[in-house]
Amino acid sequence: RYSKRLLHFMYRMLNHDEERAQDLLQDLFVQLVEKPKGFDTSRKFKPWVFTVAANLCRKEYRKINHVSASDNEYQLNEVASSTDGLIAPIDSKVFKKHLKRELLNLSYEQRTVFVLRNQEKFSLNEIAEVMECSLGTVKSRLFYATKTLAEKLVEFKPLYQNY
């Protein structure tokens, strides 16, 4: 039921290394089968299993010492303006590539809350449960992650606003 979502979560948390994410997902399911009493029945299953997944990723993250993405891989493509003087729509692939790179540069905690909130659609309370921290800490990490990403991806900010 949760295998695809867990795999995608782990993939994003492990610098987009699919093999490592699949290995950790396998480890997660083995751990669940071998230690079924580890499940806290007072908690909902989804946040609990994501907590276990996040902890496995955290351990793996510490092992690999966060290798940053190569800047040569990510070249900024120029955006041509249209004839009426407005900026042409930005190719979403270019934005996603830059977002991936900048996510990898965030701290593990900020990246985790950002991915859980914006890509996995977890509530702030669920994220606090997964991250095993207070709601205020989650809000702070999310605020600073969003602020950092906004600063790093400023070239994608529209030049005009529709009010």
PDB file of C-alpha atoms in Angstrom:
ATOM      1  CA  ARG A   1       0.000   0.000   0.000  1.00  0.00           C
ATOM      2  CA  TYR A   2       2.749   2.497   0.895  1.00  0.00           C
ATOM      3  CA  SER A   3       5.668   1.001  -1.009  1.00  0.00           C
ATOM      4  CA  LYS A   4       5.613   3.438  -3.965  1.00  0.00           C
ATOM      5  CA  ARG A   5       5.240   6.512  -1.760  1.00  0.00           C
ATOM      6  CA  LEU A   6       7.968   5.299   0.575  1.00  0.00           C
ATOM      7  CA  LEU A   7      10.260   4.540  -2.356  1.00  0.00           C
ATOM      8  CA  HIS A   8       9.732   8.012  -3.834  1.00  0.00           C
ATOM      9  CA  PHE A   9      10.279   9.614  -0.434  1.00  0.00           C
ATOM     10  CA  MET A  10      13.494   7.672   0.141  1.00  0.00           C
ATOM     11  CA  TYR A  11      14.654   8.360  -3.421  1.00  0.00           C
ATOM     12  CA  ARG A  12      14.326  12.109  -2.881  1.00  0.00           C
ATOM     13  CA  MET A  13      15.969  11.956   0.531  1.00  0.00           C
ATOM     14  CA  LEU A  14      18.954   9.944  -0.728  1.00  0.00           C
ATOM     15  CA  ASN A  15      20.177  12.300  -3.448  1.00  0.00           C
ATOM     16  CA  HIS A  16      18.057  10.586  -6.117  1.00  0.00           C
ATOM     17  CA  ASP A  17      19.900   7.280  -5.815  1.00  0.00           C
ATOM     18  CA  GLU A  18      17.280   4.733  -6.861  1.00  0.00           C
ATOM     19  CA  GLU A  19      19.310   1.644  -5.987  1.00  0.00           C
ATOM     20  CA  ARG A  20      20.051   2.896  -2.481  1.00  0.00           C
ATOM     21  CA  ALA A  21      16.377   3.846  -2.005  1.00  0.00           C
ATOM     22  CA  GLN A  22      15.246   0.388  -3.125  1.00  0.00           C
ATOM     23  CA  ASP A  23      17.749  -1.281  -0.797  1.00  0.00           C
ATOM     24  CA  LEU A  24      16.567   0.797   2.149  1.00  0.00           C
ATOM     25  CA  LEU A  25      12.927   0.130   1.295  1.00  0.00           C
ATOM     26  CA  GLN A  26      13.697  -3.590   1.322  1.00  0.00           C
ATOM     27  CA  ASP A  27      15.438  -3.165   4.691  1.00  0.00           C
ATOM     28  CA  LEU A  28      12.384  -1.315   5.978  1.00  0.00           C
ATOM     29  CA  PHE A  29      10.005  -4.114   5.018  1.00  0.00           C
ATOM     30  CA  VAL A  30      12.342  -6.767   6.436  1.00  0.00           C
ATOM     31  CA  GLN A  31      12.467  -4.787   9.668  1.00  0.00           C
ATOM     32  CA  LEU A  32       8.651  -4.594   9.753  1.00  0.00           C
ATOM     33  CA  VAL A  33       8.319  -8.362   9.225  1.00  0.00           C
ATOM     34  CA  GLU A  34      11.028  -9.334  11.691  1.00  0.00           C
ATOM     35  CA  LYS A  35       9.913  -6.927  14.441  1.00  0.00           C
ATOM     36  CA  PRO A  36       6.127  -6.492  14.181  1.00  0.00           C
ATOM     37  CA  LYS A  37       5.901  -5.556  17.874  1.00  0.00           C
ATOM     38  CA  GLY A  38       7.927  -2.426  17.063  1.00  0.00           C
ATOM     39  CA  PHE A  39       4.724  -0.814  15.777  1.00  0.00           C
ATOM     40  CA  ASP A  40       3.237   1.555  18.322  1.00  0.00           C
ATOM     41  CA  THR A  41      -0.497   0.810  18.123  1.00  0.00           C
ATOM     42  CA  SER A  42      -1.319   4.194  19.643  1.00  0.00           C
ATOM     43  CA  ARG A  43      -0.030   5.881  16.469  1.00  0.00           C
ATOM     44  CA  LYS A  44      -1.411   5.924  12.943  1.00  0.00           C
ATOM     45  CA  PHE A  45       0.445   3.563  10.637  1.00  0.00           C
ATOM     46  CA  LYS A  46       1.319   6.045   7.852  1.00  0.00           C
ATOM     47  CA  PRO A  47       3.216   8.568  10.014  1.00  0.00           C
ATOM     48  CA  TRP A  48       4.845   5.717  11.918  1.00  0.00           C
ATOM     49  CA  VAL A  49       6.153   3.929   8.804  1.00  0.00           C
ATOM     50  CA  PHE A  50       7.413   7.235   7.387  1.00  0.00           C
ATOM     51  CA  THR A  51       9.198   7.835  10.712  1.00  0.00           C
ATOM     52  CA  VAL A  52      10.985   4.518  10.318  1.00  0.00           C
ATOM     53  CA  ALA A  53      11.800   5.388   6.682  1.00  0.00           C
ATOM     54  CA  ALA A  54      13.081   8.848   7.651  1.00  0.00           C
ATOM     55  CA  ASN A  55      15.288   7.326  10.355  1.00  0.00           C
ATOM     56  CA  LEU A  56      16.761   4.828   7.874  1.00  0.00           C
ATOM     57  CA  CYS A  57      17.431   7.677   5.435  1.00  0.00           C
ATOM     58  CA  ARG A  58      19.014   9.749   8.198  1.00  0.00           C
ATOM     59  CA  LYS A  59      21.414   6.920   9.027  1.00  0.00           C
ATOM     60  CA  GLU A  60      22.272   6.440   5.359  1.00  0.00           C
ATOM     61  CA  TYR A  61      22.621  10.202   4.882  1.00  0.00           C
ATOM     62  CA  ARG A  62      25.201  10.327   7.650  1.00  0.00           C
ATOM     63  CA  LYS A  63      27.108   7.472   6.015  1.00  0.00           C
ATOM     64  CA  ILE A  64      27.415   9.117   2.620  1.00  0.00           C
ATOM     65  CA  ASN A  65      28.326  12.551   4.083  1.00  0.00           C
ATOM     66  CA  HIS A  66      25.956  14.420   1.787  1.00  0.00           C
ATOM     67  CA  VAL A  67      27.672  14.546  -1.589  1.00  0.00           C
ATOM     68  CA  SER A  68      26.517  17.718  -3.303  1.00  0.00           C
ATOM     69  CA  ALA A  69      25.373  17.759  -6.889  1.00  0.00           C
ATOM     70  CA  SER A  70      27.819  18.750  -9.580  1.00  0.00           C
ATOM     71  CA  ASP A  71      27.202  22.252 -10.872  1.00  0.00           C
ATOM     72  CA  ASN A  72      28.269  21.121 -14.337  1.00  0.00           C
ATOM     73  CA  GLU A  73      25.226  18.864 -14.489  1.00  0.00           C
ATOM     74  CA  TYR A  74      22.862  21.757 -13.948  1.00  0.00           C
ATOM     75  CA  GLN A  75      23.221  24.487 -16.530  1.00  0.00           C
ATOM     76  CA  LEU A  76      20.767  27.351 -16.401  1.00  0.00           C
ATOM     77  CA  ASN A  77      18.881  27.585 -19.665  1.00  0.00           C
ATOM     78  CA  GLU A  78      18.086  31.061 -20.841  1.00  0.00           C
ATOM     79  CA  VAL A  79      14.432  31.912 -21.126  1.00  0.00           C
ATOM     80  CA  ALA A  80      13.493  33.759 -24.302  1.00  0.00           C
ATOM     81  CA  SER A  81      10.968  36.545 -24.088  1.00  0.00           C
ATOM     82  CA  SER A  82       7.973  36.593 -26.368  1.00  0.00           C
ATOM     83  CA  THR A  83       7.286  39.288 -28.930  1.00  0.00           C
ATOM     84  CA  ASP A  84       4.756  41.105 -26.743  1.00  0.00           C
ATOM     85  CA  GLY A  85       7.452  41.812 -24.127  1.00  0.00           C
ATOM     86  CA  LEU A  86       6.298  39.321 -21.497  1.00  0.00           C
ATOM     87  CA  ILE A  87       8.582  36.587 -20.238  1.00  0.00           C
ATOM     88  CA  ALA A  88       7.829  33.246 -21.851  1.00  0.00           C
ATOM     89  CA  PRO A  89       6.613  30.518 -19.517  1.00  0.00           C
ATOM     90  CA  ILE A  90       9.529  28.787 -17.830  1.00  0.00           C
ATOM     91  CA  ASP A  91      10.042  25.189 -18.762  1.00  0.00           C
ATOM     92  CA  SER A  92       8.993  23.164 -15.739  1.00  0.00           C
ATOM     93  CA  LYS A  93      11.782  20.649 -16.389  1.00  0.00           C
ATOM     94  CA  VAL A  94      14.404  23.363 -15.926  1.00  0.00           C
ATOM     95  CA  PHE A  95      12.757  24.514 -12.705  1.00  0.00           C
ATOM     96  CA  LYS A  96      12.490  20.958 -11.365  1.00  0.00           C
ATOM     97  CA  LYS A  97      16.153  20.328 -12.137  1.00  0.00           C
ATOM     98  CA  HIS A  98      17.184  23.435 -10.203  1.00  0.00           C
ATOM     99  CA  LEU A  99      14.798  22.627  -7.358  1.00  0.00           C
ATOM    100  CA  LYS A 100      16.308  19.128  -7.069  1.00  0.00           C
ATOM    101  CA  ARG A 101      19.793  20.609  -6.893  1.00  0.00           C
ATOM    102  CA  GLU A 102      18.841  23.147  -4.252  1.00  0.00           C
ATOM    103  CA  LEU A 103      16.977  20.553  -2.188  1.00  0.00           C
ATOM    104  CA  LEU A 104      20.188  18.535  -2.026  1.00  0.00           C
ATOM    105  CA  ASN A 105      21.969  21.594  -0.617  1.00  0.00           C
ATOM    106  CA  LEU A 106      19.495  21.979   2.276  1.00  0.00           C
ATOM    107  CA  SER A 107      20.188  20.377   5.626  1.00  0.00           C
ATOM    108  CA  TYR A 108      18.749  16.899   6.035  1.00  0.00           C
ATOM    109  CA  GLU A 109      16.061  18.149   8.444  1.00  0.00           C
ATOM    110  CA  GLN A 110      14.951  21.028   6.208  1.00  0.00           C
ATOM    111  CA  ARG A 111      14.860  18.796   3.139  1.00  0.00           C
ATOM    112  CA  THR A 112      12.821  16.190   4.995  1.00  0.00           C
ATOM    113  CA  VAL A 113      10.133  18.619   6.174  1.00  0.00           C
ATOM    114  CA  PHE A 114       9.980  20.262   2.749  1.00  0.00           C
ATOM    115  CA  VAL A 115       9.572  16.932   0.928  1.00  0.00           C
ATOM    116  CA  LEU A 116       7.019  15.618   3.417  1.00  0.00           C
ATOM    117  CA  ARG A 117       4.952  18.815   3.261  1.00  0.00           C
ATOM    118  CA  ASN A 118       5.122  19.746  -0.408  1.00  0.00           C
ATOM    119  CA  GLN A 119       5.636  16.449  -2.185  1.00  0.00           C
ATOM    120  CA  GLU A 120       4.082  13.878   0.177  1.00  0.00           C
ATOM    121  CA  LYS A 121       1.302  16.275   1.315  1.00  0.00           C
ATOM    122  CA  PHE A 122       1.695  15.495   5.030  1.00  0.00           C
ATOM    123  CA  SER A 123       0.076  17.811   7.561  1.00  0.00           C
ATOM    124  CA  LEU A 124       2.357  19.770   9.883  1.00  0.00           C
ATOM    125  CA  ASN A 125       1.265  17.565  12.803  1.00  0.00           C
ATOM    126  CA  GLU A 126       2.092  14.404  10.823  1.00  0.00           C
ATOM    127  CA  ILE A 127       5.518  15.818   9.969  1.00  0.00           C
ATOM    128  CA  ALA A 128       6.145  16.562  13.653  1.00  0.00           C
ATOM    129  CA  GLU A 129       5.253  12.966  14.413  1.00  0.00           C
ATOM    130  CA  VAL A 130       7.512  11.602  11.665  1.00  0.00           C
ATOM    131  CA  MET A 131      10.419  13.857  12.597  1.00  0.00           C
ATOM    132  CA  GLU A 132       9.824  13.281  16.318  1.00  0.00           C
ATOM    133  CA  CYS A 133      10.014  16.979  17.111  1.00  0.00           C
ATOM    134  CA  SER A 134       7.659  19.778  18.108  1.00  0.00           C
ATOM    135  CA  LEU A 135       5.232  21.486  15.760  1.00  0.00           C
ATOM    136  CA  GLY A 136       7.150  24.745  16.236  1.00  0.00           C
ATOM    137  CA  THR A 137      10.373  23.071  15.099  1.00  0.00           C
ATOM    138  CA  VAL A 138       8.639  21.747  11.978  1.00  0.00           C
ATOM    139  CA  LYS A 139       7.272  25.212  11.183  1.00  0.00           C
ATOM    140  CA  SER A 140      10.693  26.773  11.683  1.00  0.00           C
ATOM    141  CA  ARG A 141      12.464  24.213   9.483  1.00  0.00           C
ATOM    142  CA  LEU A 142       9.819  24.576   6.786  1.00  0.00           C
ATOM    143  CA  PHE A 143      10.045  28.374   6.922  1.00  0.00           C
ATOM    144  CA  TYR A 144      13.832  28.409   6.566  1.00  0.00           C
ATOM    145  CA  ALA A 145      13.809  25.717   3.871  1.00  0.00           C
ATOM    146  CA  THR A 146      11.255  27.689   1.859  1.00  0.00           C
ATOM    147  CA  LYS A 147      13.134  30.953   2.422  1.00  0.00           C
ATOM    148  CA  THR A 148      16.440  29.403   1.306  1.00  0.00           C
ATOM    149  CA  LEU A 149      14.857  27.836  -1.783  1.00  0.00           C
ATOM    150  CA  ALA A 150      13.171  31.135  -2.679  1.00  0.00           C
ATOM    151  CA  GLU A 151      16.518  32.930  -2.458  1.00  0.00           C
ATOM    152  CA  LYS A 152      18.351  30.275  -4.489  1.00  0.00           C
ATOM    153  CA  LEU A 153      15.635  30.028  -7.143  1.00  0.00           C
ATOM    154  CA  VAL A 154      14.965  33.760  -7.463  1.00  0.00           C
ATOM    155  CA  GLU A 155      15.569  33.625 -11.231  1.00  0.00           C
ATOM    156  CA  PHE A 156      12.295  31.704 -11.539  1.00  0.00           C
ATOM    157  CA  LYS A 157      10.237  34.406  -9.827  1.00  0.00           C
ATOM    158  CA  PRO A 158       7.761  35.971 -12.250  1.00  0.00           C
ATOM    159  CA  LEU A 159       8.589  39.525 -13.280  1.00  0.00           C
ATOM    160  CA  TYR A 160       4.963  40.568 -13.184  1.00  0.00           C
ATOM    161  CA  GLN A 161       2.166  39.778 -10.772  1.00  0.00           C
ATOM    162  CA  ASN A 162      -1.525  39.342 -11.504  1.00  0.00           C
ATOM    163  CA  TYR A 163      -3.427  41.202  -8.774  1.00  0.00           C
TER     164      TYR A 163
END
